[in-house]
Short mmCIF file of C-alpha atoms in Angstrom, two decimals:
data_model
loop_
_atom_site.label_atom_id
_atom_site.label_comp_id
_atom_site.label_asym_id
_atom_site.label_seq_id
_atom_site.Cartn_x
_atom_site.Cartn_y
_atom_site.Cartn_z
CA VAL A 234 -111.08 92.86 -69.29
CA GLU A 235 -111.10 92.14 -72.99
CA LYS A 236 -109.79 94.85 -75.32
CA ALA A 237 -109.70 94.86 -79.07
CA VAL A 238 -106.27 95.05 -80.66
CA ARG A 239 -105.15 95.51 -84.24
CA HIS A 240 -102.97 92.83 -85.81
CA ARG A 241 -101.15 92.90 -89.07
CA PRO A 242 -101.87 89.84 -91.19
CA ARG A 243 -99.19 87.13 -91.07
CA ARG A 244 -97.64 86.79 -94.51
CA HIS A 245 -94.69 84.43 -93.89
CA GLY A 246 -93.87 81.43 -91.62
CA ARG A 247 -95.94 79.71 -89.00
CA SER A 248 -97.29 81.00 -85.71
CA LYS A 249 -95.24 80.02 -82.69
CA TYR A 250 -98.19 80.41 -80.34
CA GLY A 251 -99.74 76.97 -80.61
CA PHE A 252 -101.12 74.41 -78.18
CA THR A 253 -97.66 73.48 -76.81
CA ARG A 254 -97.05 77.09 -75.88
CA PHE A 255 -99.61 76.70 -73.11
CA PHE A 256 -97.50 74.08 -71.32
CA THR A 257 -94.34 76.12 -71.80
CA GLY A 258 -95.97 79.12 -70.17
CA LEU A 259 -97.34 76.94 -67.37
CA LEU A 260 -93.84 75.67 -66.61
CA ASP A 261 -92.51 79.23 -66.58
CA LEU A 262 -95.21 80.26 -64.12
CA ALA A 263 -94.35 77.32 -61.86
CA ARG A 264 -90.70 78.35 -61.81
CA ILE A 265 -91.58 81.94 -60.97
CA SER A 266 -93.99 80.96 -58.21
CA GLY A 267 -91.24 78.83 -56.64
CA ARG A 268 -89.01 81.88 -56.36
CA ILE A 269 -91.60 84.36 -55.13
CA ARG A 270 -92.47 84.16 -51.44
CA PRO A 271 -95.15 86.21 -49.67
CA GLY A 272 -93.54 89.17 -47.97
CA ALA A 273 -90.08 88.44 -49.33
CA ALA A 274 -88.26 91.41 -50.75
CA ALA A 275 -85.49 91.23 -53.27
CA PRO A 276 -82.11 91.05 -51.51
CA PRO A 277 -80.33 94.39 -51.62
CA ALA A 278 -77.09 94.70 -53.51
CA PRO A 279 -74.10 94.31 -51.16
CA SER A 280 -72.72 97.66 -50.07
CA PRO A 281 -69.01 98.39 -49.63
CA ARG A 282 -69.51 98.25 -45.84
CA SER A 283 -71.15 94.83 -45.98
CA ARG A 284 -68.35 93.54 -48.20
CA ALA A 285 -65.81 94.87 -45.69
CA ARG A 286 -67.66 93.15 -42.83
CA ARG A 287 -67.63 89.86 -44.71
CA GLN A 288 -63.88 90.16 -45.12
CA VAL A 289 -63.60 90.59 -41.35
CA TYR A 290 -65.76 87.48 -40.85
CA ARG A 291 -63.46 85.49 -43.11
CA ILE A 292 -60.36 86.64 -41.21
CA LEU A 293 -61.94 85.81 -37.85
CA GLY A 294 -63.01 82.40 -39.12
CA ALA A 295 -59.59 81.58 -40.55
CA VAL A 296 -57.79 82.54 -37.32
CA ALA A 297 -60.28 80.61 -35.16
CA LEU A 298 -60.06 77.49 -37.31
CA GLY A 299 -56.27 77.70 -37.40
CA ALA A 300 -56.16 77.89 -33.61
CA LEU A 301 -58.52 74.92 -33.42
CA LEU A 302 -56.37 72.90 -35.78
CA GLY A 303 -53.34 73.67 -33.63
CA ARG A 304 -55.23 72.54 -30.54
CA ILE A 305 -56.12 69.26 -32.25
CA GLY A 306 -52.53 68.66 -33.26
CA ALA A 307 -51.10 69.47 -29.82
CA VAL A 308 -49.21 66.73 -27.95
CA SER A 309 -48.09 66.27 -24.34
CA SER A 310 -44.98 67.72 -22.76
CA GLY A 311 -41.46 66.73 -23.79
CA ASP A 312 -40.69 65.13 -20.40
CA ARG A 313 -43.50 62.60 -20.87
CA ILE A 314 -42.29 61.85 -24.38
CA ALA A 315 -38.80 61.10 -23.10
CA LEU A 316 -40.17 58.99 -20.24
CA GLU A 317 -42.27 56.92 -22.61
CA ARG A 318 -39.34 56.30 -24.94
CA ARG A 319 -37.18 55.17 -22.03
CA ARG A 320 -39.87 52.79 -20.77
CA VAL A 321 -40.30 51.29 -24.22
CA ALA A 322 -36.54 50.86 -24.62
CA GLU A 323 -36.23 49.18 -21.21
CA ALA A 324 -39.07 46.78 -21.98
CA GLU A 325 -37.53 45.86 -25.34
CA THR A 326 -34.15 45.21 -23.65
CA LYS A 327 -35.78 42.86 -21.12
CA ALA A 328 -37.67 41.03 -23.84
CA ARG A 329 -34.47 40.51 -25.85
CA ALA A 330 -32.63 39.29 -22.75
CA ALA A 331 -35.39 36.77 -22.04
CA GLU A 332 -35.22 35.61 -25.65
CA ALA A 333 -31.44 35.16 -25.45
CA ALA A 334 -31.89 33.09 -22.27
CA GLY A 335 -34.02 30.58 -24.14
CA GLY A 336 -37.37 32.27 -23.98
CA PRO A 337 -39.84 32.41 -26.85
CA THR A 338 -38.73 34.18 -30.00
CA VAL A 339 -40.82 37.21 -30.95
CA ALA A 340 -40.75 38.93 -34.30
CA PRO A 341 -39.19 42.41 -34.04
CA VAL A 342 -42.23 44.18 -35.46
CA ALA A 343 -44.67 42.34 -33.20
CA LEU A 344 -42.42 42.94 -30.18
CA ALA A 345 -42.10 46.66 -30.85
CA ARG A 346 -45.85 47.05 -31.37
CA SER A 347 -46.83 45.12 -28.22
CA VAL A 348 -44.31 46.99 -26.06
CA GLU A 349 -45.34 50.36 -27.44
CA ARG A 350 -49.02 49.71 -26.80
CA GLY A 351 -48.39 48.36 -23.30
CA LYS A 352 -46.03 51.15 -22.18
CA ARG A 353 -47.62 54.10 -23.93
CA LEU A 354 -48.05 57.18 -21.77
CA LEU A 355 -49.06 59.56 -24.52
CA ARG A 356 -52.44 59.33 -26.17
CA PRO A 357 -54.84 61.78 -27.82
CA PHE A 358 -57.74 60.63 -25.64
CA LEU A 359 -57.95 63.12 -22.83
CA SER A 360 -60.40 61.82 -20.24
CA ALA A 361 -62.65 58.97 -19.22
CA ASN A 362 -65.51 60.74 -21.00
CA ASP A 363 -63.48 61.00 -24.19
CA ARG A 364 -62.21 57.41 -24.07
CA SER A 365 -65.73 56.10 -23.46
CA ARG A 366 -66.89 57.50 -26.81
CA TRP A 367 -63.71 56.47 -28.64
CA ALA A 368 -64.01 52.93 -27.26
CA THR A 369 -67.50 52.63 -28.75
CA VAL A 370 -66.22 53.84 -32.12
CA ARG A 371 -63.46 51.23 -32.02
CA ALA A 372 -65.81 48.45 -30.95
CA LEU A 373 -68.26 49.22 -33.74
CA VAL A 374 -65.64 49.20 -36.50
CA GLU A 375 -63.17 46.61 -35.23
CA GLN A 376 -65.51 44.17 -33.48
CA GLY A 377 -68.96 44.93 -34.87
CA THR A 378 -70.53 45.48 -31.45
CA PHE A 379 -71.47 48.28 -29.06
CA ALA A 380 -69.87 46.39 -26.12
CA ILE A 381 -66.53 47.91 -25.08
CA ASP A 382 -65.23 45.37 -22.55
CA GLY A 383 -62.77 44.05 -25.14
CA ILE A 384 -61.45 47.59 -25.72
CA VAL A 385 -61.13 48.81 -22.12
CA ALA A 386 -59.07 45.72 -21.30
CA GLU A 387 -56.22 47.22 -23.37
CA PRO A 388 -53.67 49.45 -21.57
CA GLY A 389 -54.61 53.12 -21.71
CA TRP A 390 -58.24 52.55 -22.67
CA ASP A 391 -59.81 52.41 -19.22
CA THR A 392 -62.88 54.54 -18.54
CA ILE A 393 -65.29 55.12 -15.67
CA ASP A 394 -68.05 56.34 -18.00
CA ALA A 395 -69.41 52.86 -18.56
CA VAL A 396 -72.46 50.76 -17.72
CA ALA A 397 -73.10 47.04 -17.78
CA HIS A 398 -76.19 45.02 -18.61
CA ASP A 399 -77.36 41.82 -20.25
CA ASP A 400 -76.69 41.82 -23.99
CA GLY A 401 -79.83 39.79 -24.69
CA THR A 402 -78.10 36.42 -24.66
CA GLY A 403 -77.64 36.20 -20.91
CA ARG A 404 -74.08 37.56 -20.97
CA VAL A 405 -73.20 40.73 -19.06
CA ARG A 406 -71.29 43.19 -21.26
CA LEU A 407 -69.77 46.61 -20.69
CA TYR A 408 -71.03 49.61 -22.70
CA SER A 409 -70.36 53.33 -22.89
CA SER A 410 -72.72 55.39 -20.79
CA LYS A 411 -72.92 57.99 -23.58
CA PRO A 412 -75.79 58.01 -26.10
CA PRO A 413 -74.65 55.95 -29.11
CA LEU A 414 -75.76 58.25 -31.93
CA LEU A 415 -72.56 60.32 -32.03
CA ALA A 416 -70.38 57.20 -31.89
CA ILE A 417 -72.25 55.73 -34.86
CA LEU A 418 -71.74 58.93 -36.86
CA CYS A 419 -68.01 58.96 -36.01
CA ALA A 420 -67.65 55.28 -36.85
CA VAL A 421 -68.33 56.04 -40.53
CA PRO A 422 -65.09 57.99 -41.22
CA TYR A 423 -63.16 55.62 -38.96
CA TRP A 424 -64.42 52.65 -40.97
CA ILE A 425 -63.19 54.33 -44.16
CA VAL A 426 -59.76 55.00 -42.64
CA GLN A 427 -59.44 51.53 -41.15
CA ARG A 428 -60.46 49.77 -44.34
CA SER A 429 -58.29 51.92 -46.62
CA THR A 430 -55.08 52.03 -44.51
CA GLY A 431 -55.34 49.13 -42.07
CA TRP A 432 -54.56 51.53 -39.22
CA THR A 433 -56.55 51.41 -36.00
CA LEU A 434 -56.97 53.73 -33.05
CA GLY A 435 -55.06 51.19 -30.99
CA ASP A 436 -52.01 50.96 -33.27
CA HIS A 437 -51.88 54.56 -34.56
CA PRO A 438 -53.77 56.66 -32.00
CA PHE A 439 -52.29 60.01 -32.98
CA GLU A 440 -52.49 59.66 -36.74
CA VAL A 441 -56.02 58.24 -36.76
CA GLY A 442 -57.35 60.01 -33.68
CA ARG A 443 -56.22 63.49 -34.68
CA GLY A 444 -57.34 62.94 -38.24
CA LEU A 445 -60.82 61.96 -37.07
CA LEU A 446 -60.95 64.97 -34.74
CA VAL A 447 -60.52 67.19 -37.78
CA VAL A 448 -63.69 65.61 -39.17
CA VAL A 449 -65.78 65.56 -36.00
CA SER A 450 -64.53 68.80 -34.38
CA LEU A 451 -62.99 71.16 -36.92
CA VAL A 452 -65.66 70.68 -39.59
CA PRO A 453 -68.59 71.24 -37.18
CA PHE A 454 -66.88 74.36 -35.83
CA ALA A 455 -66.47 75.69 -39.37
CA LEU A 456 -70.15 75.04 -40.03
CA LEU A 457 -71.02 76.75 -36.75
CA LEU A 458 -69.06 79.87 -37.74
CA ALA A 459 -70.67 79.96 -41.18
CA ALA A 460 -74.19 79.94 -39.73
CA ALA A 461 -73.34 82.31 -36.87
CA PHE A 462 -71.79 84.88 -39.20
CA ARG A 463 -74.93 84.80 -41.37
CA LEU A 464 -77.09 85.39 -38.29
CA VAL A 465 -74.86 88.22 -37.10
CA GLU A 466 -74.98 89.92 -40.49
CA ALA A 467 -78.76 89.53 -40.79
CA CYS A 468 -79.68 90.61 -37.26
CA GLY A 469 -77.00 93.18 -36.47
CA GLU A 470 -77.70 96.91 -36.61
CA THR A 471 -74.20 98.40 -36.50
CA ASP A 472 -70.80 97.52 -37.89
CA TRP A 473 -69.29 97.37 -34.42
CA GLY A 474 -72.07 95.16 -33.07
CA ARG A 475 -71.80 92.72 -35.95
CA MET A 476 -68.03 92.38 -35.76
CA TRP A 477 -68.08 92.07 -31.98
CA GLY A 478 -70.71 89.34 -32.20
CA ALA A 479 -68.72 87.46 -34.84
CA ALA A 480 -65.55 87.68 -32.72
CA LEU A 481 -67.47 86.44 -29.69
CA VAL A 482 -68.65 83.32 -31.52
CA ALA A 483 -65.17 82.66 -32.90
CA PHE A 484 -63.15 83.21 -29.71
CA GLY A 485 -65.37 83.99 -26.74
CA THR A 486 -66.99 80.67 -25.88
CA LEU A 487 -65.87 77.31 -24.51
CA LEU A 488 -66.77 75.51 -27.72
CA SER A 489 -63.19 75.64 -28.98
CA THR A 490 -62.06 73.96 -25.75
CA PHE A 491 -63.87 70.78 -26.77
CA ALA A 492 -62.04 70.50 -30.09
CA GLY A 493 -59.37 68.22 -28.68
CA SER A 494 -61.83 65.57 -27.55
CA LEU A 495 -64.63 63.53 -29.08
CA SER A 496 -67.38 65.69 -27.65
CA ASN A 497 -71.05 66.14 -28.46
CA HIS A 498 -70.97 69.89 -27.84
CA LEU A 499 -69.47 71.09 -31.11
CA PRO A 500 -71.76 69.09 -33.44
CA ALA A 501 -74.77 70.07 -31.32
CA ALA A 502 -73.81 73.75 -31.48
CA ALA A 503 -73.43 73.58 -35.26
CA CYS A 504 -76.90 72.03 -35.58
CA ALA A 505 -78.37 74.69 -33.30
CA ALA A 506 -76.76 77.53 -35.27
CA TRP A 507 -78.00 76.29 -38.64
CA SER A 508 -81.50 75.63 -37.32
CA ALA A 509 -81.53 79.22 -36.00
CA TRP A 510 -80.51 80.57 -39.41
CA LEU A 511 -83.18 78.55 -41.19
CA LEU A 512 -85.76 79.63 -38.60
CA LEU A 513 -84.88 83.27 -39.23
CA ARG A 514 -85.32 82.82 -42.97
CA ILE A 515 -88.70 81.16 -42.46
CA LEU A 516 -90.00 83.86 -40.11
CA ARG A 517 -88.90 86.54 -42.57
CA GLY A 518 -90.78 84.78 -45.37
CA ALA A 519 -87.73 84.01 -47.48
CA ALA A 520 -87.77 80.20 -47.41
CA GLY A 521 -89.89 77.41 -48.85
CA PRO A 522 -91.69 74.74 -46.82
CA GLY A 523 -88.85 72.27 -47.30
CA ILE A 524 -86.60 74.53 -45.23
CA GLY A 525 -89.01 73.99 -42.35
CA ALA A 526 -88.28 70.26 -42.35
CA ALA A 527 -84.53 70.99 -42.26
CA ALA A 528 -84.94 73.48 -39.40
CA GLY A 529 -86.91 70.97 -37.33
CA ALA A 530 -84.51 68.11 -38.07
CA LEU A 531 -81.44 70.16 -37.13
CA ALA A 532 -83.06 71.43 -33.93
CA ALA A 533 -83.94 67.85 -32.98
CA LEU A 534 -80.44 66.62 -33.84
CA ALA A 535 -78.98 69.24 -31.50
CA ALA A 536 -81.21 67.84 -28.75
CA ALA A 537 -80.27 64.26 -29.62
CA LEU A 538 -76.59 65.15 -29.25
CA ALA A 539 -77.01 67.42 -26.19
CA LEU A 540 -80.19 66.72 -24.24
CA PRO A 541 -80.55 70.24 -22.70
CA ALA A 542 -81.19 71.53 -26.24
CA LEU A 543 -84.56 69.77 -26.12
CA ALA A 544 -86.09 72.95 -24.66
CA ARG A 545 -84.76 74.89 -27.62
CA THR A 546 -86.27 72.37 -30.04
CA ALA A 547 -89.67 72.95 -28.42
CA CYS A 548 -89.19 76.72 -28.87
CA VAL A 549 -88.37 76.31 -32.56
CA LEU A 550 -91.46 74.20 -33.20
CA GLY A 551 -93.59 76.57 -31.10
CA LEU A 552 -92.49 79.67 -33.03
CA LEU A 553 -93.20 77.99 -36.33
CA ALA A 554 -96.61 76.81 -35.13
CA LEU A 555 -97.52 80.38 -34.16
CA HIS A 556 -96.23 82.17 -37.24
CA ARG A 557 -95.80 79.61 -40.05
CA PRO A 558 -98.16 76.66 -39.54
CA ARG A 559 -97.35 75.15 -42.92
CA HIS A 560 -93.66 75.11 -42.12
CA ALA A 561 -94.38 73.86 -38.58
CA ALA A 562 -95.93 70.63 -39.85
CA LEU A 563 -92.85 69.82 -41.92
CA ALA A 564 -90.55 70.87 -39.07
CA ALA A 565 -92.36 68.50 -36.72
CA ALA A 566 -91.97 65.71 -39.28
CA GLY A 567 -88.24 66.37 -39.56
CA ALA A 568 -87.86 66.45 -35.78
CA ALA A 569 -89.83 63.21 -35.45
CA ALA A 570 -87.53 61.49 -37.95
CA VAL A 571 -84.44 62.50 -35.97
CA ALA A 572 -86.09 61.46 -32.70
CA ALA A 573 -86.86 58.05 -34.19
CA LEU A 574 -83.21 57.76 -35.27
CA ALA A 575 -81.93 58.64 -31.80
CA LEU A 576 -84.30 56.24 -30.05
CA GLY A 577 -83.52 53.54 -32.60
CA THR A 578 -79.78 53.77 -31.94
CA ASN A 579 -80.45 53.41 -28.20
CA LEU A 580 -82.53 50.34 -28.93
CA ALA A 581 -79.83 48.84 -31.15
CA ALA A 582 -77.07 49.46 -28.60
CA HIS A 583 -78.81 48.65 -25.32
CA GLY A 584 -82.11 46.99 -26.11
CA SER A 585 -83.91 50.01 -24.63
CA LEU A 586 -85.37 53.14 -26.21
CA PHE A 587 -83.86 55.27 -23.46
CA PRO A 588 -80.15 56.08 -22.96
CA PRO A 589 -78.15 54.59 -20.08
CA TYR A 590 -78.70 57.78 -18.03
CA ALA A 591 -82.32 56.69 -17.56
CA HIS A 592 -81.27 53.36 -16.03
CA ARG A 593 -79.86 54.60 -12.75
CA ALA A 594 -82.49 53.78 -10.16
CA ALA A 595 -81.30 54.34 -6.61
CA ALA A 596 -81.33 51.02 -4.76
CA PRO A 597 -82.47 50.87 -1.11
CA ASP A 598 -79.68 50.87 1.45
CA HIS A 599 -80.51 47.32 2.49
CA ALA A 600 -80.54 45.97 -1.06
CA PRO A 601 -77.61 43.61 -1.79
CA ARG A 602 -75.17 44.78 -4.44
CA PRO A 603 -73.82 42.53 -7.16
CA PRO A 604 -70.84 40.76 -5.56
CA ASP A 605 -67.34 41.67 -6.75
CA ASP A 606 -66.03 38.19 -6.04
CA PRO A 607 -64.57 36.70 -9.26
CA ALA A 608 -66.16 33.38 -8.32
CA ALA A 609 -69.58 35.01 -8.68
CA GLY A 610 -68.96 35.64 -12.38
CA ASP A 611 -70.16 38.69 -14.27
CA VAL A 612 -73.03 40.40 -12.45
CA ALA A 613 -74.94 43.64 -12.96
CA ASP A 614 -77.97 45.27 -11.37
CA PRO A 615 -80.76 45.28 -14.01
CA ASP A 616 -82.31 48.38 -12.39
CA ASN A 617 -79.04 50.29 -12.05
CA TRP A 618 -76.68 49.79 -14.98
CA TYR A 619 -73.97 51.73 -13.13
CA ASP A 620 -73.63 48.96 -10.52
CA TYR A 621 -71.71 45.97 -11.85
CA ALA A 622 -68.72 43.67 -11.44
CA LEU A 623 -67.28 41.66 -14.31
CA THR A 624 -64.07 40.08 -15.53
CA LEU A 625 -62.55 41.67 -18.62
CA PRO A 626 -60.74 39.74 -21.35
CA GLY A 627 -57.28 39.08 -19.98
CA GLY A 628 -58.51 38.30 -16.49
CA LYS A 629 -58.73 41.78 -14.94
CA ARG A 630 -61.66 42.21 -12.54
CA LEU A 631 -63.59 45.44 -13.12
CA VAL A 632 -65.83 46.77 -10.36
CA SER A 633 -67.96 49.84 -11.06
CA TYR A 634 -66.28 53.09 -10.04
CA TRP A 635 -69.70 54.52 -9.22
CA ARG A 636 -70.06 52.29 -6.19
CA ASP A 637 -67.63 54.60 -4.39
CA PRO A 638 -67.01 57.72 -6.49
CA LYS A 639 -64.23 60.10 -5.55
CA GLY A 640 -63.91 63.87 -5.42
CA VAL A 641 -66.26 65.88 -7.58
CA ASP A 642 -68.02 62.72 -8.72
CA ARG A 643 -69.59 62.41 -5.29
CA GLY A 644 -71.81 65.37 -6.10
CA GLU A 645 -72.65 68.49 -4.10
CA PRO A 646 -75.26 67.97 -1.37
CA SER A 647 -76.06 71.69 -1.12
CA ALA A 648 -78.15 73.01 -4.01
CA LEU A 649 -77.16 76.59 -3.09
CA VAL A 650 -73.43 75.85 -3.25
CA TYR A 651 -73.89 73.96 -6.50
CA ALA A 652 -75.80 76.90 -8.03
CA PHE A 653 -73.02 79.27 -6.98
CA HIS A 654 -70.27 77.18 -8.58
CA ALA A 655 -72.36 76.58 -11.70
CA THR A 656 -72.86 80.32 -12.28
CA VAL A 657 -70.23 82.64 -10.77
CA GLY A 658 -67.81 80.21 -9.12
CA HIS A 659 -64.42 79.20 -10.48
CA HIS A 660 -66.01 76.87 -13.06
CA GLY A 661 -69.27 78.80 -13.46
CA ILE A 662 -70.77 79.55 -16.83
CA LEU A 663 -70.57 83.31 -16.20
CA SER A 664 -66.99 83.05 -14.93
CA LEU A 665 -65.79 81.07 -17.92
CA THR A 666 -67.85 83.02 -20.48
CA PRO A 667 -68.33 86.57 -19.09
CA ALA A 668 -70.05 87.72 -22.29
CA TRP A 669 -73.21 86.03 -20.99
CA LEU A 670 -73.45 88.91 -18.50
CA LEU A 671 -74.58 91.09 -21.40
CA LEU A 672 -77.51 88.79 -22.16
CA PRO A 673 -80.03 90.25 -19.64
CA TRP A 674 -79.36 93.76 -20.90
CA GLY A 675 -79.73 92.68 -24.52
CA LEU A 676 -82.98 90.84 -23.82
CA ALA A 677 -84.32 93.85 -21.94
CA ARG A 678 -83.62 96.07 -24.94
CA GLN A 679 -85.36 93.61 -27.23
CA VAL A 680 -88.58 93.47 -25.23
CA ALA A 681 -88.63 97.18 -24.32
CA PRO A 682 -90.88 99.35 -26.52
CA ARG A 683 -89.08 101.02 -29.38
CA ARG A 684 -88.38 104.72 -28.98
CA ARG A 685 -90.93 106.66 -30.97
CA GLY A 686 -90.39 109.82 -32.91
CA PRO A 687 -91.91 113.25 -32.13
CA PRO A 688 -95.73 113.50 -31.92
CA GLY A 689 -97.43 113.64 -35.24
CA GLN A 690 -94.86 111.48 -37.03
CA ALA A 691 -95.82 107.99 -38.21
#
């Protein structure tokens, strides 16, 4: 509509509404449109109750992170410390006696370091699974290769979580059976530490290992708490429910148990939590399209670190496709980029797009196994990377543990017994995390129809 207006004549100065004013206004409109989203309401001012809840979240987070830091810095029992010191002292005494009898002279520093590494009982690497990942990190930084046979030959670095295959030059090498993406990410801070201090995981396992665990365990857990507390605050309906949910994330899961080892679970959980927060923002109409790419990339990274999360990645992309198609396209692009990165690291490490888990074909009973005779050289089954026999640097013959696994590694032939132990048995998910028992009830309340008011009310 055009309406006539009355203007006083301009008597002094120059009009500021010229041709350039058009572009200034256009820029202002672009800025405003970037901040306005369809269906997005202005965030309410924080109430005293919400501020109090946030203080509780901060306290819970600080206590949980402090406990995690203490777990990372924990060492073995005093008896083992004393035993290791005695063994080192005895070995040094024997070496000095051999030197006095005319044996080779060894520098004191070199002697102490070699004896300590050979007799060490204490180490911050808790299991074969843990050492398999750490060995790859060491091999990448110290030797520039994914092959770990040079690392596992050292005392205290043995692992059963390993595979062997041709490295592309006709030589059989030993590799970690774990997907290499996490090891590559952890190798970055280790490279910085090794180049700046000269320390290695072999010479200074506690100083370097525990320091790296702060980066790869404590930081992801802090990020997990930050995203989880945001989700709890946004989705909760009562003060008690919100604080209980925050306490459950901080203390009621097994995630903190993995802090003392180089595990994929904590980084994967952090990625899943942040992708969930971004997904919530998108579905509520409070996020731009670029957030969709981040949500898809984080969901895919969680799956790349922990393969069972692949189903969750499909759910994230499916929800976005149903409700926010524009965001879904960018989320799919972000997920595809992460998938390409994960497959590319497999290709770089093993010459195959698929992780070592996919190279475990069951051989017929009559099929000959690679011989474990040292005269046969290094041999490995190309169809089953878990079946191998090779000689490590130093002369030790290594035959695959998986030819004759022991104990729990043999597997459970009964699917019913396995299901029992995986759910309500001593190591079941419901036994170790009883809060999951509330999940069916909570889901039932979510899908049940909301209670309506009296007739006649909207």
